[in-house]
């Protein structure tokens, strides 16, 4: 995970720095756009988000669109941000009808499209597992639940033209998506390794903790980003990861699931029909199998060896190169 993801994220940042015309790239520049570039505007209203998602899903697989359509008819979608509404975005399964509820705060941004298709993936999972006899069978571990949603983000990319009327914007959206897929890994590795250190050294002092945080952070951080002058903030930057406080050792699951999602997308690029069949079959098993069995059902290797991770990361990099050369 370390070598390839960190190397690729270095290249992403190097390119970004050049595009922005900067001498050095500060952490806040990583999400910035050059001055003359407008933010992507894939939709305006929540009705538009819904319509575009439906046509995107219909092209991908009509069943996926039918799921969202059913939720629409049942009033199970609360998509747009409004005054006084709680923040966040999630898919809430409802055992009796099998049709879940999607709650989110859309405001016309690309990020909202990703959230919508992500939650749409969770929703499809809920529908597919609904036939199972016991409610407990419909509860599945996060390492497969997030494959459903993260793979949907990647599958849907081929049909994102529903959201854009020009190629340039479409390409920017896809490029940003793949950047996120790659750059999440070094951060997951950092948080996981730090967490292990913390628990293996229960009597550590604040100074030792800071020293080891900086050591681990340095190991996985892109050398292209300039943190000079920000040393004091960096020392405590682990505090922004909520999981460290609330759910010990729960963060690596995102990495496992993201690798599963990349594996699904790789299948999809080779044979879309087979990939979607595998995806739907694995999700329809709900939580009735073990995690390695669910991965096998999806045609995925339950393998986290450096070799396999390297293969997956190289695949993403190749797809990214194809996109930027196009
Ligand atoms: Zn999710």
PDB file of C-alpha atoms and ligand atoms in Angstrom:
ATOM      1  CA  UNK A   1       0.000   0.000   0.000  1.00  0.00           C
ATOM      2  CA  UNK A   2       2.728   2.371   1.013  1.00  0.00           C
ATOM      3  CA  UNK A   3       5.024   2.396  -1.971  1.00  0.00           C
ATOM      4  CA  UNK A   4       2.528   2.606  -4.779  1.00  0.00           C
ATOM      5  CA  UNK A   5      -0.205   4.781  -3.283  1.00  0.00           C
ATOM      6  CA  UNK A   6       2.295   7.269  -1.859  1.00  0.00           C
ATOM      7  CA  UNK A   7       4.195   7.425  -5.132  1.00  0.00           C
ATOM      8  CA  UNK A   8       1.038   7.977  -7.147  1.00  0.00           C
ATOM      9  CA  UNK A   9      -0.211  10.640  -4.748  1.00  0.00           C
ATOM     10  CA  UNK A  10       3.154  12.374  -5.078  1.00  0.00           C
ATOM     11  CA  UNK A  11       2.616  12.554  -8.839  1.00  0.00           C
ATOM     12  CA  UNK A  12      -0.918  13.877  -8.402  1.00  0.00           C
ATOM     13  CA  UNK A  13       0.352  16.669  -6.167  1.00  0.00           C
ATOM     14  CA  UNK A  14       3.259  17.500  -8.430  1.00  0.00           C
ATOM     15  CA  UNK A  15       0.849  17.923 -11.324  1.00  0.00           C
ATOM     16  CA  UNK A  16      -1.444  20.050  -9.189  1.00  0.00           C
ATOM     17  CA  UNK A  17       1.391  22.371  -8.192  1.00  0.00           C
ATOM     18  CA  UNK A  18       2.331  22.927 -11.824  1.00  0.00           C
ATOM     19  CA  UNK A  19      -1.275  23.528 -12.827  1.00  0.00           C
ATOM     20  CA  UNK A  20      -1.659  26.162 -10.109  1.00  0.00           C
ATOM     21  CA  UNK A  21       1.653  27.749 -11.100  1.00  0.00           C
ATOM     22  CA  UNK A  22       3.010  27.542  -7.549  1.00  0.00           C
ATOM     23  CA  UNK A  23       6.561  27.222  -6.274  1.00  0.00           C
ATOM     24  CA  UNK A  24       5.475  25.073  -3.373  1.00  0.00           C
ATOM     25  CA  UNK A  25       2.199  23.271  -2.722  1.00  0.00           C
ATOM     26  CA  UNK A  26       0.626  24.017   0.663  1.00  0.00           C
ATOM     27  CA  UNK A  27      -1.843  21.511   2.177  1.00  0.00           C
ATOM     28  CA  UNK A  28      -4.801  23.813   1.428  1.00  0.00           C
ATOM     29  CA  UNK A  29      -3.790  23.942  -2.259  1.00  0.00           C
ATOM     30  CA  UNK A  30      -4.482  20.253  -2.797  1.00  0.00           C
ATOM     31  CA  UNK A  31      -8.207  20.907  -3.340  1.00  0.00           C
ATOM     32  CA  UNK A  32      -7.759  24.283  -5.074  1.00  0.00           C
ATOM     33  CA  UNK A  33      -8.448  25.134  -8.717  1.00  0.00           C
ATOM     34  CA  UNK A  34      -6.639  27.721 -10.870  1.00  0.00           C
ATOM     35  CA  UNK A  35      -8.282  31.163 -10.710  1.00  0.00           C
ATOM     36  CA  UNK A  36     -10.066  30.997 -14.072  1.00  0.00           C
ATOM     37  CA  UNK A  37     -11.575  27.560 -13.446  1.00  0.00           C
ATOM     38  CA  UNK A  38     -15.148  27.499 -12.132  1.00  0.00           C
ATOM     39  CA  UNK A  39     -16.286  24.807  -9.682  1.00  0.00           C
ATOM     40  CA  UNK A  40     -18.179  21.934 -11.293  1.00  0.00           C
ATOM     41  CA  UNK A  41     -21.926  22.407 -11.266  1.00  0.00           C
ATOM     42  CA  UNK A  42     -23.440  19.008 -12.097  1.00  0.00           C
ATOM     43  CA  UNK A  43     -27.005  19.952 -11.037  1.00  0.00           C
ATOM     44  CA  UNK A  44     -28.970  22.781  -9.410  1.00  0.00           C
ATOM     45  CA  UNK A  45     -32.007  21.371  -7.604  1.00  0.00           C
ATOM     46  CA  UNK A  46     -32.511  18.068  -5.799  1.00  0.00           C
ATOM     47  CA  UNK A  47     -35.089  17.071  -8.454  1.00  0.00           C
ATOM     48  CA  UNK A  48     -32.376  17.500 -11.038  1.00  0.00           C
ATOM     49  CA  UNK A  49     -29.929  15.462  -8.972  1.00  0.00           C
ATOM     50  CA  UNK A  50     -32.515  12.708  -8.728  1.00  0.00           C
ATOM     51  CA  UNK A  51     -33.428  12.745 -12.438  1.00  0.00           C
ATOM     52  CA  UNK A  52     -29.799  12.688 -13.501  1.00  0.00           C
ATOM     53  CA  UNK A  53     -28.991   9.898 -11.043  1.00  0.00           C
ATOM     54  CA  UNK A  54     -31.911   7.887 -12.411  1.00  0.00           C
ATOM     55  CA  UNK A  55     -30.715   8.220 -15.989  1.00  0.00           C
ATOM     56  CA  UNK A  56     -27.125   7.441 -14.968  1.00  0.00           C
ATOM     57  CA  UNK A  57     -28.232   4.310 -13.082  1.00  0.00           C
ATOM     58  CA  UNK A  58     -30.619   3.269 -15.858  1.00  0.00           C
ATOM     59  CA  UNK A  59     -27.746   3.162 -18.306  1.00  0.00           C
ATOM     60  CA  UNK A  60     -25.583   1.250 -15.873  1.00  0.00           C
ATOM     61  CA  UNK A  61     -28.256  -1.295 -14.974  1.00  0.00           C
ATOM     62  CA  UNK A  62     -32.040  -0.739 -15.066  1.00  0.00           C
ATOM     63  CA  UNK A  63     -32.498  -2.543 -11.734  1.00  0.00           C
ATOM     64  CA  UNK A  64     -30.392   0.098  -9.975  1.00  0.00           C
ATOM     65  CA  UNK A  65     -32.632   2.844 -11.359  1.00  0.00           C
ATOM     66  CA  UNK A  66     -35.755   0.879 -10.350  1.00  0.00           C
ATOM     67  CA  UNK A  67     -34.527   0.821  -6.743  1.00  0.00           C
ATOM     68  CA  UNK A  68     -34.117   4.600  -6.641  1.00  0.00           C
ATOM     69  CA  UNK A  69     -37.421   5.086  -8.483  1.00  0.00           C
ATOM     70  CA  UNK A  70     -39.222   3.005  -5.870  1.00  0.00           C
ATOM     71  CA  UNK A  71     -37.672   5.073  -3.083  1.00  0.00           C
ATOM     72  CA  UNK A  72     -38.809   8.209  -4.883  1.00  0.00           C
ATOM     73  CA  UNK A  73     -42.379   6.941  -5.094  1.00  0.00           C
ATOM     74  CA  UNK A  74     -42.384   5.993  -1.424  1.00  0.00           C
ATOM     75  CA  UNK A  75     -41.032   9.383  -0.360  1.00  0.00           C
ATOM     76  CA  UNK A  76     -37.812   7.794   0.884  1.00  0.00           C
ATOM     77  CA  UNK A  77     -35.453  10.481  -0.410  1.00  0.00           C
ATOM     78  CA  UNK A  78     -34.549  13.658   1.430  1.00  0.00           C
ATOM     79  CA  UNK A  79     -31.745  15.024  -0.687  1.00  0.00           C
ATOM     80  CA  UNK A  80     -31.457  18.780  -0.512  1.00  0.00           C
ATOM     81  CA  UNK A  81     -29.903  20.962   2.106  1.00  0.00           C
ATOM     82  CA  UNK A  82     -32.210  23.453   3.821  1.00  0.00           C
ATOM     83  CA  UNK A  83     -32.223  25.698   6.840  1.00  0.00           C
ATOM     84  CA  UNK A  84     -32.344  23.787  10.115  1.00  0.00           C
ATOM     85  CA  UNK A  85     -31.699  20.377   8.543  1.00  0.00           C
ATOM     86  CA  UNK A  86     -29.175  18.118  10.277  1.00  0.00           C
ATOM     87  CA  UNK A  87     -25.894  17.684   8.402  1.00  0.00           C
ATOM     88  CA  UNK A  88     -24.663  14.413   6.912  1.00  0.00           C
ATOM     89  CA  UNK A  89     -25.537  11.823   4.316  1.00  0.00           C
ATOM     90  CA  UNK A  90     -26.510   8.181   4.739  1.00  0.00           C
ATOM     91  CA  UNK A  91     -28.660   5.299   3.568  1.00  0.00           C
ATOM     92  CA  UNK A  92     -30.896   3.910   6.297  1.00  0.00           C
ATOM     93  CA  UNK A  93     -32.161   0.350   5.649  1.00  0.00           C
ATOM     94  CA  UNK A  94     -35.773  -0.323   6.602  1.00  0.00           C
ATOM     95  CA  UNK A  95     -36.345  -4.003   7.231  1.00  0.00           C
ATOM     96  CA  UNK A  96     -40.073  -4.307   6.625  1.00  0.00           C
ATOM     97  CA  UNK A  97     -40.498  -2.795   3.157  1.00  0.00           C
ATOM     98  CA  UNK A  98     -36.899  -3.413   2.129  1.00  0.00           C
ATOM     99  CA  UNK A  99     -36.828   0.037   0.554  1.00  0.00           C
ATOM    100  CA  UNK A 100     -34.293   2.138   2.484  1.00  0.00           C
ATOM    101  CA  UNK A 101     -34.210   5.895   3.048  1.00  0.00           C
ATOM    102  CA  UNK A 102     -31.524   8.232   1.725  1.00  0.00           C
ATOM    103  CA  UNK A 103     -30.805  11.380   3.690  1.00  0.00           C
ATOM    104  CA  UNK A 104     -28.305  13.937   2.446  1.00  0.00           C
ATOM    105  CA  UNK A 105     -27.572  17.652   2.038  1.00  0.00           C
ATOM    106  CA  UNK A 106     -27.133  18.334  -1.666  1.00  0.00           C
ATOM    107  CA  UNK A 107     -26.106  21.816  -2.738  1.00  0.00           C
ATOM    108  CA  UNK A 108     -25.197  21.539  -6.414  1.00  0.00           C
ATOM    109  CA  UNK A 109     -21.658  20.287  -5.944  1.00  0.00           C
ATOM    110  CA  UNK A 110     -19.767  17.382  -7.475  1.00  0.00           C
ATOM    111  CA  UNK A 111     -19.302  16.015  -3.990  1.00  0.00           C
ATOM    112  CA  UNK A 112     -23.088  15.607  -3.777  1.00  0.00           C
ATOM    113  CA  UNK A 113     -23.150  13.484  -6.926  1.00  0.00           C
ATOM    114  CA  UNK A 114     -20.557  11.178  -5.393  1.00  0.00           C
ATOM    115  CA  UNK A 115     -22.593  10.995  -2.181  1.00  0.00           C
ATOM    116  CA  UNK A 116     -25.765  10.238  -4.125  1.00  0.00           C
ATOM    117  CA  UNK A 117     -24.276   7.373  -6.137  1.00  0.00           C
ATOM    118  CA  UNK A 118     -22.447   6.105  -3.036  1.00  0.00           C
ATOM    119  CA  UNK A 119     -25.651   6.002  -0.984  1.00  0.00           C
ATOM    120  CA  UNK A 120     -27.384   4.609  -4.068  1.00  0.00           C
ATOM    121  CA  UNK A 121     -24.968   1.664  -3.893  1.00  0.00           C
ATOM    122  CA  UNK A 122     -25.948   1.080  -0.255  1.00  0.00           C
ATOM    123  CA  UNK A 123     -29.603   1.313  -1.252  1.00  0.00           C
ATOM    124  CA  UNK A 124     -29.200  -1.315  -3.981  1.00  0.00           C
ATOM    125  CA  UNK A 125     -27.515  -3.546  -1.386  1.00  0.00           C
ATOM    126  CA  UNK A 126     -30.553  -3.151   0.906  1.00  0.00           C
ATOM    127  CA  UNK A 127     -32.928  -4.116  -1.920  1.00  0.00           C
ATOM    128  CA  UNK A 128     -30.832  -7.096  -2.969  1.00  0.00           C
ATOM    129  CA  UNK A 129     -30.600  -8.502   0.555  1.00  0.00           C
ATOM    130  CA  UNK A 130     -34.296  -7.948   1.325  1.00  0.00           C
ATOM    131  CA  UNK A 131     -35.362 -11.448   0.234  1.00  0.00           C
ATOM    132  CA  UNK A 132     -33.368 -13.021   3.094  1.00  0.00           C
ATOM    133  CA  UNK A 133     -35.503 -14.657   5.727  1.00  0.00           C
ATOM    134  CA  UNK A 134     -34.186 -13.078   8.923  1.00  0.00           C
ATOM    135  CA  UNK A 135     -33.446  -9.417   9.579  1.00  0.00           C
ATOM    136  CA  UNK A 136     -30.119 -10.457  11.085  1.00  0.00           C
ATOM    137  CA  UNK A 137     -29.125 -11.873   7.670  1.00  0.00           C
ATOM    138  CA  UNK A 138     -29.520  -8.377   6.240  1.00  0.00           C
ATOM    139  CA  UNK A 139     -26.788  -7.041   8.466  1.00  0.00           C
ATOM    140  CA  UNK A 140     -23.402  -7.241   6.861  1.00  0.00           C
ATOM    141  CA  UNK A 141     -19.926  -6.061   7.824  1.00  0.00           C
ATOM    142  CA  UNK A 142     -18.663  -2.725   6.643  1.00  0.00           C
ATOM    143  CA  UNK A 143     -15.917  -4.276   4.519  1.00  0.00           C
ATOM    144  CA  UNK A 144     -18.594  -5.531   2.113  1.00  0.00           C
ATOM    145  CA  UNK A 145     -21.170  -2.757   2.673  1.00  0.00           C
ATOM    146  CA  UNK A 146     -18.666  -0.161   1.502  1.00  0.00           C
ATOM    147  CA  UNK A 147     -17.724  -2.277  -1.507  1.00  0.00           C
ATOM    148  CA  UNK A 148     -21.364  -1.920  -2.591  1.00  0.00           C
ATOM    149  CA  UNK A 149     -21.216   1.867  -2.326  1.00  0.00           C
ATOM    150  CA  UNK A 150     -17.645   2.576  -3.394  1.00  0.00           C
ATOM    151  CA  UNK A 151     -17.893   0.232  -6.388  1.00  0.00           C
ATOM    152  CA  UNK A 152     -21.093   2.038  -7.396  1.00  0.00           C
ATOM    153  CA  UNK A 153     -19.156   5.328  -7.409  1.00  0.00           C
ATOM    154  CA  UNK A 154     -16.661   3.788  -9.827  1.00  0.00           C
ATOM    155  CA  UNK A 155     -19.143   1.845 -11.992  1.00  0.00           C
ATOM    156  CA  UNK A 156     -21.283   4.943 -12.444  1.00  0.00           C
ATOM    157  CA  UNK A 157     -18.371   7.051 -13.716  1.00  0.00           C
ATOM    158  CA  UNK A 158     -18.842   5.732 -17.259  1.00  0.00           C
ATOM    159  CA  UNK A 159     -22.340   7.249 -17.203  1.00  0.00           C
ATOM    160  CA  UNK A 160     -21.614  10.557 -15.503  1.00  0.00           C
ATOM    161  CA  UNK A 161     -22.277  12.334 -18.787  1.00  0.00           C
ATOM    162  CA  UNK A 162     -25.845  12.555 -17.440  1.00  0.00           C
ATOM    163  CA  UNK A 163     -24.498  15.272 -15.130  1.00  0.00           C
ATOM    164  CA  UNK A 164     -22.411  17.292 -17.597  1.00  0.00           C
ATOM    165  CA  UNK A 165     -22.963  18.921 -20.940  1.00  0.00           C
ATOM    166  CA  UNK A 166     -19.286  19.151 -21.872  1.00  0.00           C
ATOM    167  CA  UNK A 167     -16.355  16.753 -22.014  1.00  0.00           C
ATOM    168  CA  UNK A 168     -13.994  19.020 -20.097  1.00  0.00           C
ATOM    169  CA  UNK A 169     -16.123  19.063 -16.951  1.00  0.00           C
ATOM    170  CA  UNK A 170     -16.792  15.344 -17.199  1.00  0.00           C
ATOM    171  CA  UNK A 171     -13.099  14.630 -17.368  1.00  0.00           C
ATOM    172  CA  UNK A 172     -12.340  16.902 -14.402  1.00  0.00           C
ATOM    173  CA  UNK A 173     -14.995  15.113 -12.350  1.00  0.00           C
ATOM    174  CA  UNK A 174     -13.568  11.687 -13.176  1.00  0.00           C
ATOM    175  CA  UNK A 175     -10.025  12.777 -12.527  1.00  0.00           C
ATOM    176  CA  UNK A 176     -10.966  14.133  -9.118  1.00  0.00           C
ATOM    177  CA  UNK A 177     -12.768  10.897  -8.274  1.00  0.00           C
ATOM    178  CA  UNK A 178      -9.698   8.814  -9.077  1.00  0.00           C
ATOM    179  CA  UNK A 179      -7.467  11.181  -7.126  1.00  0.00           C
ATOM    180  CA  UNK A 180      -9.646  10.561  -4.083  1.00  0.00           C
ATOM    181  CA  UNK A 181      -9.546   6.805  -4.616  1.00  0.00           C
ATOM    182  CA  UNK A 182      -5.750   6.930  -4.550  1.00  0.00           C
ATOM    183  CA  UNK A 183      -4.987   9.540  -1.914  1.00  0.00           C
ATOM    184  CA  UNK A 184      -7.200   7.964   0.750  1.00  0.00           C
ATOM    185  CA  UNK A 185      -4.798   5.015   1.120  1.00  0.00           C
ATOM    186  CA  UNK A 186      -1.767   6.805   2.597  1.00  0.00           C
ATOM    187  CA  UNK A 187      -4.078   8.481   5.129  1.00  0.00           C
ATOM    188  CA  UNK A 188      -5.721   5.175   6.098  1.00  0.00           C
ATOM    189  CA  UNK A 189      -2.276   3.641   6.533  1.00  0.00           C
ATOM    190  CA  UNK A 190      -1.195   6.574   8.718  1.00  0.00           C
ATOM    191  CA  UNK A 191      -4.227   6.385  11.000  1.00  0.00           C
ATOM    192  CA  UNK A 192      -4.048   2.622  11.316  1.00  0.00           C
ATOM    193  CA  UNK A 193      -0.350   2.495  12.084  1.00  0.00           C
ATOM    194  CA  UNK A 194      -0.628   5.324  14.621  1.00  0.00           C
ATOM    195  CA  UNK A 195      -3.520   3.617  16.336  1.00  0.00           C
ATOM    196  CA  UNK A 196      -1.547   0.408  16.702  1.00  0.00           C
ATOM    197  CA  UNK A 197       1.368   2.352  18.164  1.00  0.00           C
ATOM    198  CA  UNK A 198      -0.930   4.085  20.678  1.00  0.00           C
ATOM    199  CA  UNK A 199      -2.382   0.802  21.942  1.00  0.00           C
ATOM    200  CA  UNK A 200       0.985  -0.948  22.032  1.00  0.00           C
ATOM    201  CA  UNK A 201       2.350   1.863  24.219  1.00  0.00           C
ATOM    202  CA  UNK A 202      -0.410   2.458  26.764  1.00  0.00           C
ATOM    203  CA  UNK A 203       1.846   4.427  29.125  1.00  0.00           C
ATOM    204  CA  UNK A 204       3.267   6.857  26.568  1.00  0.00           C
ATOM    205  CA  UNK A 205       3.768  10.533  27.314  1.00  0.00           C
ATOM    206  CA  UNK A 206       2.355  13.369  25.224  1.00  0.00           C
ATOM    207  CA  UNK A 207       5.854  14.042  23.867  1.00  0.00           C
ATOM    208  CA  UNK A 208       6.312  10.418  22.805  1.00  0.00           C
ATOM    209  CA  UNK A 209       2.929  10.407  21.165  1.00  0.00           C
ATOM    210  CA  UNK A 210       3.706  13.550  19.193  1.00  0.00           C
ATOM    211  CA  UNK A 211       7.094  12.215  18.151  1.00  0.00           C
ATOM    212  CA  UNK A 212       5.644   8.928  16.922  1.00  0.00           C
ATOM    213  CA  UNK A 213       2.704  10.589  15.200  1.00  0.00           C
ATOM    214  CA  UNK A 214       5.099  12.797  13.244  1.00  0.00           C
ATOM    215  CA  UNK A 215       7.300   9.799  12.397  1.00  0.00           C
ATOM    216  CA  UNK A 216       4.360   7.781  11.054  1.00  0.00           C
ATOM    217  CA  UNK A 217       2.799  10.778   9.315  1.00  0.00           C
ATOM    218  CA  UNK A 218       6.069  11.550   7.580  1.00  0.00           C
ATOM    219  CA  UNK A 219       6.350   7.986   6.348  1.00  0.00           C
ATOM    220  CA  UNK A 220       3.101   8.205   4.357  1.00  0.00           C
ATOM    221  CA  UNK A 221       2.839  11.897   3.461  1.00  0.00           C
ATOM    222  CA  UNK A 222       3.489  13.136  -0.046  1.00  0.00           C
ATOM    223  CA  UNK A 223       6.850  14.913  -0.127  1.00  0.00           C
ATOM    224  CA  UNK A 224       5.381  17.339  -2.630  1.00  0.00           C
ATOM    225  CA  UNK A 225       3.362  19.164   0.035  1.00  0.00           C
ATOM    226  CA  UNK A 226       5.083  21.968   1.928  1.00  0.00           C
ATOM    227  CA  UNK A 227       4.181  22.026   5.628  1.00  0.00           C
ATOM    228  CA  UNK A 228       6.747  24.635   6.700  1.00  0.00           C
ATOM    229  CA  UNK A 229       5.374  27.069   9.275  1.00  0.00           C
ATOM    230  CA  UNK A 230       2.629  24.606  10.179  1.00  0.00           C
ATOM    231  CA  UNK A 231       4.672  22.403  12.523  1.00  0.00           C
ATOM    232  CA  UNK A 232       2.558  23.115  15.602  1.00  0.00           C
ATOM    233  CA  UNK A 233      -0.646  22.154  13.801  1.00  0.00           C
ATOM    234  CA  UNK A 234       0.901  19.046  12.316  1.00  0.00           C
ATOM    235  CA  UNK A 235       1.767  17.731  15.757  1.00  0.00           C
ATOM    236  CA  UNK A 236      -1.903  17.429  16.639  1.00  0.00           C
ATOM    237  CA  UNK A 237      -3.298  16.689  13.204  1.00  0.00           C
ATOM    238  CA  UNK A 238      -4.324  13.156  14.216  1.00  0.00           C
ATOM    239  CA  UNK A 239      -7.085  14.786  16.237  1.00  0.00           C
ATOM    240  CA  UNK A 240      -9.108  15.485  13.123  1.00  0.00           C
ATOM    241  CA  UNK A 241      -9.789  11.764  12.646  1.00  0.00           C
ATOM    242  CA  UNK A 242     -12.907  11.108  14.681  1.00  0.00           C
ATOM    243  CA  UNK A 243     -12.460   7.325  14.517  1.00  0.00           C
ATOM    244  CA  UNK A 244      -9.444   7.476  16.831  1.00  0.00           C
ATOM    245  CA  UNK A 245     -11.663   8.756  19.634  1.00  0.00           C
ATOM    246  CA  UNK A 246     -14.875   6.897  19.050  1.00  0.00           C
ATOM    247  CA  UNK A 247     -14.247   3.570  17.316  1.00  0.00           C
ATOM    248  CA  UNK A 248     -10.837   2.021  18.019  1.00  0.00           C
ATOM    249  CA  UNK A 249      -9.276   0.083  15.137  1.00  0.00           C
ATOM    250  CA  UNK A 250     -12.148   0.974  12.878  1.00  0.00           C
ATOM    251  CA  UNK A 251     -10.631   2.718   9.897  1.00  0.00           C
ATOM    252  CA  UNK A 252      -8.730   0.036   8.038  1.00  0.00           C
ATOM    253  CA  UNK A 253     -12.139  -1.243   6.885  1.00  0.00           C
ATOM    254  CA  UNK A 254     -12.351   1.682   4.471  1.00  0.00           C
ATOM    255  CA  UNK A 255      -9.058   0.587   2.950  1.00  0.00           C
ATOM    256  CA  UNK A 256     -10.197  -3.027   2.664  1.00  0.00           C
ATOM    257  CA  UNK A 257     -13.479  -1.958   1.072  1.00  0.00           C
ATOM    258  CA  UNK A 258     -11.829   0.524  -1.284  1.00  0.00           C
ATOM    259  CA  UNK A 259      -9.518  -2.231  -2.521  1.00  0.00           C
ATOM    260  CA  UNK A 260     -12.594  -4.432  -3.043  1.00  0.00           C
ATOM    261  CA  UNK A 261     -14.274  -1.605  -4.955  1.00  0.00           C
ATOM    262  CA  UNK A 262     -11.223  -1.121  -7.174  1.00  0.00           C
ATOM    263  CA  UNK A 263     -11.235  -4.885  -7.818  1.00  0.00           C
ATOM    264  CA  UNK A 264     -14.914  -4.679  -8.830  1.00  0.00           C
ATOM    265  CA  UNK A 265     -14.192  -1.760 -11.133  1.00  0.00           C
ATOM    266  CA  UNK A 266     -11.321  -3.663 -12.708  1.00  0.00           C
ATOM    267  CA  UNK A 267     -13.742  -6.513 -13.450  1.00  0.00           C
ATOM    268  CA  UNK A 268     -16.206  -3.977 -14.833  1.00  0.00           C
ATOM    269  CA  UNK A 269     -13.629  -2.567 -17.236  1.00  0.00           C
ATOM    270  CA  UNK A 270     -12.948  -6.089 -18.552  1.00  0.00           C
ATOM    271  CA  UNK A 271     -16.517  -7.361 -18.671  1.00  0.00           C
ATOM    272  CA  UNK A 272     -19.266  -5.003 -17.463  1.00  0.00           C
ATOM    273  CA  UNK A 273     -22.050  -7.566 -17.496  1.00  0.00           C
ATOM    274  CA  UNK A 274     -20.128 -10.197 -15.571  1.00  0.00           C
ATOM    275  CA  UNK A 275     -18.938  -7.608 -13.034  1.00  0.00           C
ATOM    276  CA  UNK A 276     -22.491  -6.379 -12.361  1.00  0.00           C
ATOM    277  CA  UNK A 277     -23.726  -9.985 -12.066  1.00  0.00           C
ATOM    278  CA  UNK A 278     -20.986 -10.782  -9.538  1.00  0.00           C
ATOM    279  CA  UNK A 279     -21.711  -7.578  -7.636  1.00  0.00           C
ATOM    280  CA  UNK A 280     -25.434  -8.275  -7.428  1.00  0.00           C
ATOM    281  CA  UNK A 281     -24.950 -11.917  -6.481  1.00  0.00           C
ATOM    282  CA  UNK A 282     -22.524 -11.100  -3.646  1.00  0.00           C
ATOM    283  CA  UNK A 283     -24.771  -8.345  -2.283  1.00  0.00           C
ATOM    284  CA  UNK A 284     -27.831 -10.604  -2.418  1.00  0.00           C
ATOM    285  CA  UNK A 285     -26.128 -12.886   0.113  1.00  0.00           C
ATOM    286  CA  UNK A 286     -26.372 -10.141   2.745  1.00  0.00           C
ATOM    287  CA  UNK A 287     -24.555 -11.258   5.870  1.00  0.00           C
ATOM    288  CA  UNK A 288     -25.143 -14.998   5.436  1.00  0.00           C
ATOM    289  CA  UNK A 289     -21.506 -15.724   4.495  1.00  0.00           C
ATOM    290  CA  UNK A 290     -18.141 -14.823   5.916  1.00  0.00           C
ATOM    291  CA  UNK A 291     -16.281 -11.860   4.514  1.00  0.00           C
ATOM    292  CA  UNK A 292     -13.816 -13.945   2.444  1.00  0.00           C
ATOM    293  CA  UNK A 293     -16.796 -15.886   1.047  1.00  0.00           C
ATOM    294  CA  UNK A 294     -18.614 -12.674   0.141  1.00  0.00           C
ATOM    295  CA  UNK A 295     -15.504 -11.396  -1.623  1.00  0.00           C
ATOM    296  CA  UNK A 296     -15.171 -14.702  -3.473  1.00  0.00           C
ATOM    297  CA  UNK A 297     -18.840 -14.468  -4.504  1.00  0.00           C
ATOM    298  CA  UNK A 298     -18.093 -11.037  -5.981  1.00  0.00           C
ATOM    299  CA  UNK A 299     -15.156 -12.526  -7.881  1.00  0.00           C
ATOM    300  CA  UNK A 300     -12.734 -10.615  -5.656  1.00  0.00           C
ATOM    301  CA  UNK A 301      -9.553 -11.815  -4.033  1.00  0.00           C
ATOM    302  CA  UNK A 302      -9.560 -11.379  -0.249  1.00  0.00           C
ATOM    303  CA  UNK A 303      -5.893 -10.556  -0.465  1.00  0.00           C
ATOM    304  CA  UNK A 304      -4.064  -7.635   1.136  1.00  0.00           C
ATOM    305  CA  UNK A 305      -0.536  -8.594   0.173  1.00  0.00           C
ATOM    306  CA  UNK A 306       1.736  -5.846  -1.184  1.00  0.00           C
ATOM    307  CA  UNK A 307       1.714  -7.600  -4.581  1.00  0.00           C
ATOM    308  CA  UNK A 308      -2.050  -7.572  -4.954  1.00  0.00           C
ATOM    309  CA  UNK A 309      -2.387  -4.003  -3.697  1.00  0.00           C
ATOM    310  CA  UNK A 310       0.286  -2.949  -6.169  1.00  0.00           C
ATOM    311  CA  UNK A 311      -1.666  -4.542  -9.035  1.00  0.00           C
ATOM    312  CA  UNK A 312      -4.821  -2.667  -8.026  1.00  0.00           C
ATOM    313  CA  UNK A 313      -3.063   0.672  -7.615  1.00  0.00           C
ATOM    314  CA  UNK A 314      -1.341   0.281 -10.955  1.00  0.00           C
ATOM    315  CA  UNK A 315      -4.701  -0.375 -12.527  1.00  0.00           C
ATOM    316  CA  UNK A 316      -6.079   2.891 -11.096  1.00  0.00           C
ATOM    317  CA  UNK A 317      -3.012   4.748 -12.259  1.00  0.00           C
ATOM    318  CA  UNK A 318      -3.388   3.355 -15.783  1.00  0.00           C
ATOM    319  CA  UNK A 319      -7.038   4.421 -15.841  1.00  0.00           C
ATOM    320  CA  UNK A 320      -6.042   7.857 -14.629  1.00  0.00           C
ATOM    321  CA  UNK A 321      -3.363   8.147 -17.317  1.00  0.00           C
ATOM    322  CA  UNK A 322      -5.901   7.135 -19.967  1.00  0.00           C
ATOM    323  CA  UNK A 323      -8.192   9.869 -18.723  1.00  0.00           C
ATOM    324  CA  UNK A 324      -5.611  12.645 -18.724  1.00  0.00           C
ATOM    325  CA  UNK A 325      -4.146  11.610 -22.078  1.00  0.00           C
ATOM    326  CA  UNK A 326      -7.587  11.530 -23.693  1.00  0.00           C
TER     327      UNK A 326
HETATM  328 ZN1  LIG B   1     -20.880   4.256   2.766  1.00  0.00          ZN
END
